[in-house]
Amino acid sequence: MARAGRSGGRSGGRAGAAERRGAAVIEQMPWRLPRNVDKPTEPLNEEGVLAIHDGAMRILEEIGIEILNPEALELFREMGAVIDGENVRMGRDLVMELIGKAPSEWTITPRNPAHQLKVGGDHILFGNVSSPPSYWTMETGHKMTGTREMCKDFIKLSQYFNCIHFIGGYPVEPQDIHASVRHLDVLYDKLTLSDKVVHAYCLGRERVEDVMEMVRIAGGHTHEEFEASPKMYTNINSTSPLKHDHPMLDGWMRLARRNQGLIVTPFTLAGAMAPVTMAGAVAQSIAEGLIAVALAQYIRPGAACAIGTFTSNVDMKSGAPAFGTPEYMRATQMTGQLARFYGLPMRSSGVCAANVPDGQAMWETSNSLWAAVQSGSNLVYHAAGWLEGGLIASPEKFIMDCEILQQIQRYMEPATFATTPDDIALEAIAEVGQHGHFFGLQHTQDRYTTAFYQPFLSDWRNFEAWEAAGAVWTPERAHHLYKEIIASFEAPPLDPAIREELEAFVERRKAEGGAPTDF
């Protein structure tokens, strides 16, 4: 592969970042909330859906889920569940009654209302990579520990790209910040470098309360306004198999009480933390997810909940997780059918197991993203920048993934399947007849700038032209774009008084010690 530092080529021929500061680095598609116009792929027939539903219900009724949070245990006891130590069993009638209180659609409104999200229905929304501890870029070519500056770069990319709708957890874990105050610095960066929807980690009371307060301050809300509708969200994972831990449930309950967005995503790897069969893994995942949704609905009927899937398989030779596999795709589609059965919005992911942004990375990610489309997913985590099964974040991969996301969004636009008389174009066909071509036709001239998707990263030249221009491979082009975007980035406006209030809050909480690092 060509080195990122070489000159020439398609990217190398661009104007320098300093010359272009303030100008658009790329021509990208405008901000929009894509609507998934296709019917979902449904591998299960009605009997199959009911069989997995019955399996999930029997897990909840007969086997139970361990709830490692005493407060949550008492709430389950109150609602009539059977408690044996930390094991909770629930009858299906109770589960379905509580699940029925959850809305099928809801909104999240960030500090910039123009970036409000609609979760559910036929909307499909994409988020950035979240939580890798490590970083890889072509500039060094080796795996590095995440830092705050790396994290800020990903926040800037997430704000810049209109195809990224929400900002998940730490895009890369900034390990140069102590864990007790890391959430304060990263949330400050998110709320000042971006005006899109942000996320809170459910890792103990202090972190959740701090993030809620910072989001409230950034939006200029009273406490009543903050709680009137979701302004942020969280995602919790069960501890598969069949457990929910203390800190995540603590944050889950706090956010439920204050009416914020709640997403539960069991991490069920078939053959390791779940049965080796996809139906068994999905049934277990559904059971682990529904018990958390039931808890949220008991605390606050109508709480904004979504159910997530991270069901994939492991490499049975090594035990390593695999993503973007045929099994992953089918499990995602099957979970989509179950989410619709329960009337819940669904979250899936754009993931891969590759270690660098190569061919494997792109076919696995593309499979994952198209599985999200096919399944009817409403929120797609990790849609840009993910490598090594979630252990590495890469800016080059982020740029490459955004090209896929834009193509998916273009694929969904009504213009791609319009059938008006102008689209059928009989007059144009008659004018050309059996001879000539359509290039110079007025029908073509009127539409040529918008007729087809225009890539910002793909290179459509033939081999000779590509070679003459420097033979720049895709990751290298992505590297140059990443550098230009960061160099020209301008943060969205923020009221100086709000910025000062955020700064004061962060400094006060740091002086108080932040959050404990042991649970």
Coordinates of C-alpha atoms in Angstrom, one line a residue:
M1 CA 0.0 0.0 0.0
A2 CA 1.2 3.5 -0.8
R3 CA 2.5 5.5 2.1
A4 CA 0.3 8.3 3.4
G5 CA 3.1 10.9 3.3
R6 CA 3.7 10.7 -0.5
S7 CA 2.8 13.6 -2.7
G8 CA 0.8 13.7 -5.9
G9 CA -2.3 11.7 -6.7
R10 CA -5.9 12.7 -6.5
S11 CA -5.7 13.9 -2.9
G12 CA -2.3 15.3 -3.2
G13 CA -3.5 17.6 -6.1
R14 CA -6.0 19.4 -3.8
A15 CA -5.4 22.9 -2.6
G16 CA -3.6 22.9 0.7
A17 CA -5.7 23.0 3.9
A18 CA -4.4 26.5 4.8
E19 CA -5.6 27.8 1.4
R20 CA -9.0 26.2 1.8
R21 CA -9.7 27.0 5.5
G22 CA -13.3 28.0 5.8
A23 CA -14.3 26.3 2.5
A24 CA -15.9 22.9 2.2
V25 CA -13.3 20.2 1.9
I26 CA -15.8 17.9 0.1
E27 CA -19.2 18.3 -1.4
Q28 CA -21.3 16.1 0.8
M29 CA -25.0 15.3 1.0
P30 CA -27.0 17.6 3.2
W31 CA -28.1 16.8 6.7
R32 CA -31.3 14.7 6.7
L33 CA -33.0 11.9 8.6
P34 CA -33.0 9.1 6.1
R35 CA -36.1 7.0 5.8
N36 CA -35.7 3.3 5.0
V37 CA -38.2 2.9 2.1
D38 CA -37.6 -0.9 1.6
K39 CA -39.6 -3.6 3.1
P40 CA -37.4 -5.4 5.7
T41 CA -35.8 -8.8 5.0
E42 CA -37.6 -11.3 7.1
P43 CA -36.0 -14.8 7.2
L44 CA -38.4 -16.0 9.8
N45 CA -42.0 -16.9 9.0
E46 CA -44.7 -16.2 11.6
E47 CA -44.1 -19.6 13.3
G48 CA -40.4 -18.8 13.6
V49 CA -41.0 -15.4 15.2
L50 CA -43.4 -17.0 17.7
A51 CA -40.9 -19.8 18.4
I52 CA -38.1 -17.3 19.3
H53 CA -40.6 -15.2 21.3
D54 CA -41.6 -18.3 23.2
G55 CA -37.9 -19.2 23.8
A56 CA -37.3 -15.7 25.2
M57 CA -40.3 -15.9 27.4
R58 CA -39.3 -19.3 28.7
I59 CA -35.9 -18.0 29.6
L60 CA -37.5 -15.2 31.6
E61 CA -40.1 -17.5 33.2
E62 CA -38.1 -20.6 33.9
I63 CA -34.3 -19.8 33.9
G64 CA -34.3 -16.1 34.9
I65 CA -31.8 -13.2 34.6
E66 CA -29.4 -12.3 37.4
I67 CA -29.9 -8.7 38.5
L68 CA -26.8 -7.5 40.4
N69 CA -28.4 -4.2 41.5
P70 CA -30.2 -4.3 44.8
E71 CA -32.5 -1.4 44.0
A72 CA -33.5 -3.0 40.7
L73 CA -34.1 -6.3 42.5
E74 CA -36.6 -4.6 44.9
L75 CA -38.4 -3.0 42.0
F76 CA -38.8 -6.4 40.3
R77 CA -40.1 -7.8 43.6
E78 CA -42.6 -4.9 43.7
M79 CA -43.9 -5.6 40.2
G80 CA -44.5 -9.3 41.1
A81 CA -41.4 -11.1 39.7
V82 CA -40.1 -14.2 41.4
I83 CA -36.8 -13.4 43.2
D84 CA -34.4 -16.1 44.3
G85 CA -31.2 -14.4 45.6
E86 CA -30.2 -12.3 42.6
N87 CA -32.1 -14.4 40.0
V88 CA -35.3 -12.8 38.6
R89 CA -38.0 -14.7 36.9
M90 CA -41.0 -13.0 35.3
G91 CA -44.2 -14.3 33.8
R92 CA -44.8 -13.5 30.1
D93 CA -48.0 -11.7 30.8
L94 CA -46.2 -9.3 33.1
V95 CA -43.4 -8.8 30.6
M96 CA -45.7 -8.1 27.7
E97 CA -47.9 -5.8 29.8
L98 CA -44.8 -3.7 30.7
I99 CA -43.3 -3.8 27.2
G100 CA -46.6 -2.6 25.8
K101 CA -46.2 0.7 27.6
A102 CA -43.0 1.6 25.6
P103 CA -43.5 4.0 22.7
S104 CA -42.7 2.7 19.2
E105 CA -41.3 6.1 18.2
W106 CA -39.6 8.9 20.1
T107 CA -37.4 11.9 19.6
I108 CA -34.0 13.1 21.0
T109 CA -33.4 16.9 20.8
P110 CA -29.7 18.1 21.2
R111 CA -28.6 21.7 21.9
N112 CA -29.2 22.5 18.3
P113 CA -32.9 21.6 17.6
A114 CA -32.1 21.4 13.9
H115 CA -30.3 18.1 14.7
Q116 CA -33.3 16.6 16.5
L117 CA -33.5 12.8 15.8
K118 CA -36.7 10.7 15.3
V119 CA -36.1 7.2 16.6
G120 CA -38.4 4.5 15.3
G121 CA -40.8 4.1 12.4
D122 CA -38.9 3.9 9.1
H123 CA -36.1 6.2 10.2
I124 CA -32.5 4.9 10.1
L125 CA -29.8 7.0 11.9
F126 CA -26.1 6.5 12.0
G127 CA -23.6 7.1 14.7
N128 CA -19.8 7.2 15.0
V129 CA -17.4 4.5 16.4
S130 CA -17.6 4.3 20.2
S131 CA -15.3 3.0 23.0
P132 CA -12.2 1.5 21.4
P133 CA -9.2 1.8 23.7
S134 CA -6.7 2.1 20.7
Y135 CA -6.1 4.1 17.6
W136 CA -4.6 3.4 14.2
T137 CA -3.7 5.9 11.4
M138 CA -1.6 5.6 8.3
E139 CA 0.6 8.4 9.7
T140 CA 2.2 5.9 12.1
G141 CA 1.0 2.6 10.8
H142 CA 0.9 1.0 14.2
K143 CA -1.7 0.7 17.0
M144 CA -1.6 3.4 19.7
T145 CA -3.3 4.2 23.0
G146 CA -6.1 6.6 22.7
T147 CA -5.7 10.3 23.8
R148 CA -7.9 13.3 24.2
E149 CA -6.7 14.9 21.0
M150 CA -7.5 11.7 19.0
C151 CA -10.9 11.6 20.6
K152 CA -11.5 15.3 19.7
D153 CA -10.6 14.6 16.1
F154 CA -13.3 11.9 15.9
I155 CA -15.8 14.3 17.5
K156 CA -14.9 16.9 14.8
L157 CA -15.4 14.3 12.0
S158 CA -18.7 13.3 13.5
Q159 CA -19.9 16.9 13.5
Y160 CA -18.6 17.5 10.0
F161 CA -20.2 14.6 8.3
N162 CA -23.9 15.0 7.7
C163 CA -24.4 11.3 7.4
I164 CA -23.4 10.9 11.1
H165 CA -26.5 11.7 13.1
F166 CA -25.5 11.1 16.7
I167 CA -22.3 10.9 18.7
G168 CA -21.9 7.7 20.8
G169 CA -19.5 7.1 23.7
Y170 CA -15.8 8.0 23.6
P171 CA -14.9 7.6 19.9
V172 CA -11.6 6.4 21.2
E173 CA -10.9 6.1 24.9
P174 CA -8.7 9.1 26.0
Q175 CA -6.4 7.3 28.4
D176 CA -4.3 10.4 29.0
I177 CA -7.2 11.6 31.1
H178 CA -7.8 10.0 34.5
A179 CA -10.8 7.7 34.5
S180 CA -12.4 9.7 37.4
V181 CA -12.8 12.8 35.3
R182 CA -12.6 11.5 31.7
H183 CA -16.4 11.8 31.2
L184 CA -16.2 15.5 32.2
D185 CA -13.6 16.4 29.6
V186 CA -15.0 14.3 26.8
L187 CA -18.6 15.5 27.3
Y188 CA -17.2 19.1 27.4
D189 CA -15.5 18.4 24.1
K190 CA -18.6 16.8 22.6
L191 CA -20.9 19.7 23.7
T192 CA -18.5 22.4 22.4
L193 CA -17.2 20.8 19.2
S194 CA -20.6 19.4 18.2
D195 CA -24.3 20.2 18.4
K196 CA -25.5 16.7 17.7
V197 CA -27.1 14.2 20.1
V198 CA -24.7 12.8 22.6
H199 CA -24.5 9.7 24.8
A200 CA -23.9 8.9 28.5
Y201 CA -22.1 5.8 29.8
C202 CA -24.0 4.1 32.5
L203 CA -21.0 3.6 34.7
G204 CA -22.1 4.7 38.2
R205 CA -24.2 7.5 39.6
E206 CA -21.7 10.3 39.3
R207 CA -21.1 9.9 35.6
V208 CA -24.7 9.7 34.7
E209 CA -25.7 12.6 36.8
D210 CA -22.8 14.7 35.5
V211 CA -23.7 14.0 31.9
M212 CA -27.3 14.8 32.3
E213 CA -26.5 18.1 34.0
M214 CA -24.0 19.1 31.3
V215 CA -26.5 18.3 28.5
R216 CA -29.1 20.3 30.4
I217 CA -26.7 23.3 30.7
A218 CA -25.6 23.1 27.0
G219 CA -29.3 23.1 25.9
G220 CA -30.2 26.1 28.1
H221 CA -32.9 24.0 29.7
T222 CA -34.6 24.2 33.1
H223 CA -34.8 20.8 34.9
E224 CA -38.5 20.6 33.9
E225 CA -37.7 21.3 30.2
F226 CA -34.9 18.7 30.3
E227 CA -37.2 16.0 31.5
A228 CA -40.1 16.9 29.2
S229 CA -38.6 14.8 26.4
P230 CA -35.3 13.0 25.7
K231 CA -32.3 15.3 25.2
M232 CA -29.6 12.5 25.3
Y233 CA -29.5 8.8 25.5
T234 CA -27.6 5.8 26.9
N235 CA -26.8 2.3 25.8
I236 CA -26.3 -0.5 28.3
N237 CA -25.1 -4.0 27.6
S238 CA -26.2 -7.1 29.6
T239 CA -23.4 -9.2 30.9
S240 CA -24.1 -12.3 28.8
P241 CA -25.1 -14.9 29.6
L242 CA -28.2 -13.8 31.5
K243 CA -26.9 -11.0 33.8
H244 CA -27.3 -7.3 34.2
D245 CA -24.6 -5.6 36.3
H246 CA -24.9 -3.0 39.1
P247 CA -23.6 0.3 37.6
M248 CA -25.3 -0.1 34.2
L249 CA -28.7 -0.7 35.8
D250 CA -28.1 2.2 38.2
G251 CA -27.6 4.6 35.3
W252 CA -30.5 3.0 33.4
M253 CA -32.9 3.7 36.3
R254 CA -31.7 7.3 36.7
L255 CA -32.1 8.1 33.1
A256 CA -35.6 6.4 33.0
R257 CA -36.7 8.6 35.9
R258 CA -35.6 11.7 34.0
N259 CA -37.2 10.6 30.7
Q260 CA -34.0 10.2 28.6
G261 CA -33.3 7.8 25.8
L262 CA -32.7 4.2 26.8
I263 CA -31.2 1.5 24.6
V264 CA -30.3 -2.0 25.8
T265 CA -28.0 -4.1 23.7
P266 CA -27.0 -7.6 24.8
F267 CA -23.6 -8.7 23.5
T268 CA -24.4 -12.3 22.6
L269 CA -21.6 -14.0 20.7
A270 CA -22.9 -17.3 19.5
G271 CA -20.7 -20.2 20.6
A272 CA -19.2 -18.2 23.5
M273 CA -21.7 -16.2 25.6
A274 CA -24.8 -17.6 23.8
P275 CA -25.9 -20.8 22.1
V276 CA -24.0 -21.7 18.9
T277 CA -27.3 -21.6 16.9
M278 CA -28.5 -18.2 15.7
A279 CA -32.1 -18.8 16.9
G280 CA -30.9 -19.6 20.4
A281 CA -28.5 -16.7 20.5
V282 CA -31.3 -14.3 19.4
A283 CA -33.8 -15.7 21.9
Q284 CA -31.3 -15.2 24.7
S285 CA -30.5 -11.7 23.5
I286 CA -34.2 -10.8 23.4
A287 CA -34.7 -12.1 26.9
E288 CA -31.8 -10.1 28.3
G289 CA -33.0 -7.0 26.5
L290 CA -36.7 -7.2 27.4
I291 CA -36.1 -7.4 31.2
A292 CA -34.3 -4.1 31.1
V293 CA -37.1 -2.5 29.0
A294 CA -39.7 -3.9 31.5
L295 CA -37.8 -2.3 34.4
A296 CA -37.7 1.1 32.7
Q297 CA -41.5 0.9 31.9
Y298 CA -42.2 0.0 35.5
I299 CA -40.2 3.1 36.7
R300 CA -41.7 5.4 34.1
P301 CA -44.5 4.1 31.9
G302 CA -43.8 5.4 28.4
A303 CA -40.1 5.7 28.9
A304 CA -38.2 6.0 25.5
C305 CA -36.7 2.6 25.0
A306 CA -35.1 0.7 22.1
I307 CA -33.8 -2.8 21.9
G308 CA -30.4 -3.5 20.4
T309 CA -28.6 -6.5 18.8
F310 CA -25.0 -7.4 18.9
T311 CA -25.5 -11.0 18.1
S312 CA -22.7 -12.4 16.1
N313 CA -20.5 -15.5 16.1
V314 CA -17.0 -16.4 17.2
D315 CA -14.2 -18.0 15.2
M316 CA -14.5 -21.5 16.6
K317 CA -10.8 -22.0 16.0
S318 CA -9.5 -19.1 18.1
G319 CA -12.5 -17.8 20.0
A320 CA -12.1 -14.3 18.5
P321 CA -15.3 -12.4 17.6
A322 CA -16.4 -12.3 14.0
F323 CA -18.5 -9.5 12.5
G324 CA -20.2 -8.9 9.1
T325 CA -20.6 -12.7 8.7
P326 CA -23.6 -14.3 7.1
E327 CA -24.7 -15.4 10.6
Y328 CA -24.4 -11.8 11.9
M329 CA -26.5 -10.6 9.0
R330 CA -29.2 -13.2 9.6
A331 CA -29.2 -12.6 13.4
T332 CA -29.7 -8.8 12.8
Q333 CA -32.6 -9.4 10.4
M334 CA -34.2 -11.9 12.8
T335 CA -33.9 -9.4 15.7
G336 CA -35.5 -6.8 13.5
Q337 CA -38.5 -9.1 13.2
L338 CA -38.7 -9.5 16.9
A339 CA -38.3 -5.8 17.6
R340 CA -41.3 -5.1 15.3
F341 CA -43.2 -7.9 17.1
Y342 CA -42.7 -6.0 20.4
G343 CA -43.3 -2.6 18.9
L344 CA -39.8 -1.3 19.9
P345 CA -37.3 0.7 17.9
M346 CA -34.1 -1.3 17.1
R347 CA -30.4 -0.6 17.3
S348 CA -27.7 -2.5 15.3
S349 CA -24.1 -1.8 14.4
G350 CA -21.7 -1.2 11.6
V351 CA -18.8 -3.5 12.6
C352 CA -15.9 -5.6 11.4
A353 CA -13.1 -7.8 12.7
A354 CA -10.4 -6.4 10.4
N355 CA -7.3 -4.8 12.0
V356 CA -6.6 -2.1 9.4
P357 CA -8.8 -0.3 6.8
D358 CA -8.4 -2.9 4.1
G359 CA -10.7 -5.0 1.9
Q360 CA -11.8 -7.2 4.7
A361 CA -12.7 -4.2 6.8
M362 CA -14.9 -2.8 4.0
W363 CA -16.7 -5.9 3.0
E364 CA -17.4 -6.8 6.7
T365 CA -18.6 -3.3 7.5
S366 CA -20.7 -3.1 4.3
N367 CA -22.3 -6.4 5.2
S368 CA -23.1 -5.1 8.7
L369 CA -24.5 -1.8 7.4
W370 CA -26.7 -3.5 4.8
A371 CA -27.9 -5.9 7.4
A372 CA -29.0 -2.8 9.4
V373 CA -30.9 -1.6 6.4
Q374 CA -32.4 -5.0 5.7
S375 CA -33.4 -5.5 9.3
G376 CA -35.3 -2.2 9.6
S377 CA -32.8 -0.9 12.2
N378 CA -33.5 2.6 13.5
L379 CA -30.1 3.4 15.1
V380 CA -26.8 2.1 13.8
Y381 CA -23.9 2.4 16.2
H382 CA -20.3 2.3 15.2
A383 CA -21.2 3.1 11.6
A384 CA -17.9 4.9 10.9
G385 CA -14.4 4.2 12.2
W386 CA -14.5 0.8 13.8
L387 CA -11.7 -1.8 13.5
E388 CA -10.5 -5.0 15.3
G389 CA -13.8 -5.9 16.7
G390 CA -14.1 -2.6 18.5
L391 CA -10.6 -2.3 19.9
I392 CA -9.3 0.2 17.3
A393 CA -10.7 3.5 16.0
S394 CA -9.3 4.7 12.7
P395 CA -9.9 8.1 11.0
E396 CA -9.1 6.6 7.6
K397 CA -11.7 4.0 8.2
F398 CA -14.1 6.7 9.4
I399 CA -13.8 8.5 6.1
M400 CA -14.2 5.3 4.1
D401 CA -17.3 4.3 6.0
C402 CA -18.9 7.7 5.4
E403 CA -18.7 7.0 1.7
I404 CA -20.7 3.9 2.3
L405 CA -23.2 5.7 4.5
Q406 CA -23.7 8.4 1.9
Q407 CA -24.3 5.7 -0.8
I408 CA -26.9 4.0 1.5
Q409 CA -28.7 7.3 2.0
R410 CA -28.7 8.0 -1.7
Y411 CA -30.0 4.5 -2.4
M412 CA -33.0 5.4 -0.2
E413 CA -33.9 8.7 -1.9
P414 CA -37.1 8.7 -3.8
A415 CA -35.3 10.0 -6.9
T416 CA -33.6 6.6 -7.3
F417 CA -36.9 4.9 -8.0
A418 CA -39.2 7.7 -9.3
T419 CA -41.5 6.8 -12.2
T420 CA -43.0 10.1 -13.4
P421 CA -43.3 10.7 -17.2
D422 CA -40.0 12.7 -17.0
D423 CA -38.3 9.7 -15.4
I424 CA -39.7 7.2 -17.9
A425 CA -38.3 9.6 -20.5
L426 CA -40.1 8.4 -23.6
E427 CA -39.5 11.6 -25.5
A428 CA -35.8 11.4 -24.9
I429 CA -35.7 7.7 -25.9
A430 CA -37.7 8.6 -29.1
E431 CA -35.3 11.5 -29.9
V432 CA -32.2 9.3 -29.7
G433 CA -33.9 6.3 -31.4
Q434 CA -31.7 3.5 -32.5
H435 CA -28.7 5.7 -33.1
G436 CA -26.6 8.2 -31.3
H437 CA -26.4 8.7 -27.5
F438 CA -27.9 10.5 -24.6
F439 CA -24.9 12.6 -23.5
G440 CA -25.8 15.7 -25.4
L441 CA -29.6 15.4 -25.0
Q442 CA -31.3 18.3 -23.2
H443 CA -33.0 15.8 -20.9
T444 CA -29.6 14.7 -19.8
Q445 CA -28.2 18.2 -19.6
D446 CA -31.0 19.3 -17.3
R447 CA -30.3 16.5 -14.9
Y448 CA -26.6 15.4 -15.1
T449 CA -25.5 17.2 -11.9
T450 CA -28.0 15.4 -9.7
A451 CA -28.9 12.2 -11.6
F452 CA -26.3 10.0 -9.9
Y453 CA -24.5 9.7 -6.6
Q454 CA -21.2 11.7 -6.7
P455 CA -18.6 10.1 -4.5
F456 CA -16.1 12.2 -2.4
L457 CA -13.6 9.3 -1.9
S458 CA -14.1 6.7 -4.7
D459 CA -11.8 7.1 -7.7
W460 CA -13.6 6.2 -10.9
R461 CA -10.7 6.8 -13.3
N462 CA -9.2 4.0 -15.4
F463 CA -6.0 2.3 -14.3
E464 CA -3.7 4.3 -16.5
A465 CA -5.1 7.7 -15.4
W466 CA -5.1 6.6 -11.7
E467 CA -1.5 5.4 -12.1
A468 CA -0.4 8.6 -13.8
A469 CA -1.9 10.6 -11.0
G470 CA 0.2 8.9 -8.4
A471 CA -1.5 5.5 -7.9
V472 CA -3.1 6.6 -4.6
W473 CA -4.9 3.8 -2.8
T474 CA -8.2 4.5 -1.0
P475 CA -6.9 4.6 2.6
E476 CA -4.3 7.2 1.6
R477 CA -7.0 9.3 -0.1
A478 CA -9.0 8.9 3.1
H479 CA -6.0 10.0 5.2
H480 CA -5.6 13.2 3.2
L481 CA -9.3 14.0 3.5
Y482 CA -9.2 13.4 7.3
K483 CA -6.3 15.8 7.7
E484 CA -8.0 18.5 5.5
I485 CA -11.3 18.2 7.4
I486 CA -9.6 18.5 10.8
A487 CA -7.4 21.5 9.6
S488 CA -10.4 23.4 8.4
F489 CA -12.9 22.4 11.1
E490 CA -14.9 25.2 12.7
A491 CA -16.9 24.3 15.9
P492 CA -20.7 25.2 15.8
P493 CA -21.6 28.3 17.7
L494 CA -22.2 28.2 21.5
D495 CA -23.4 31.0 23.7
P496 CA -20.4 32.3 25.7
A497 CA -22.4 32.2 28.9
I498 CA -23.3 28.6 28.4
R499 CA -19.7 27.7 27.6
E500 CA -18.6 29.4 30.9
E501 CA -21.3 27.6 32.8
L502 CA -20.1 24.3 31.4
E503 CA -16.5 25.1 32.2
A504 CA -17.4 26.0 35.7
F505 CA -19.3 22.8 36.2
V506 CA -16.4 20.7 34.9
E507 CA -13.9 22.5 37.2
R508 CA -16.1 22.1 40.2
R509 CA -16.7 18.4 39.6
K510 CA -13.0 17.8 39.1
A511 CA -12.3 19.6 42.4
E512 CA -14.8 17.3 44.0
G513 CA -12.9 14.2 42.6
G514 CA -15.2 13.3 39.7
A515 CA -16.5 9.8 39.8
P516 CA -15.1 6.8 41.7
T517 CA -13.2 4.3 39.6
D518 CA -14.0 1.2 41.6
F519 CA -17.5 -0.3 42.0

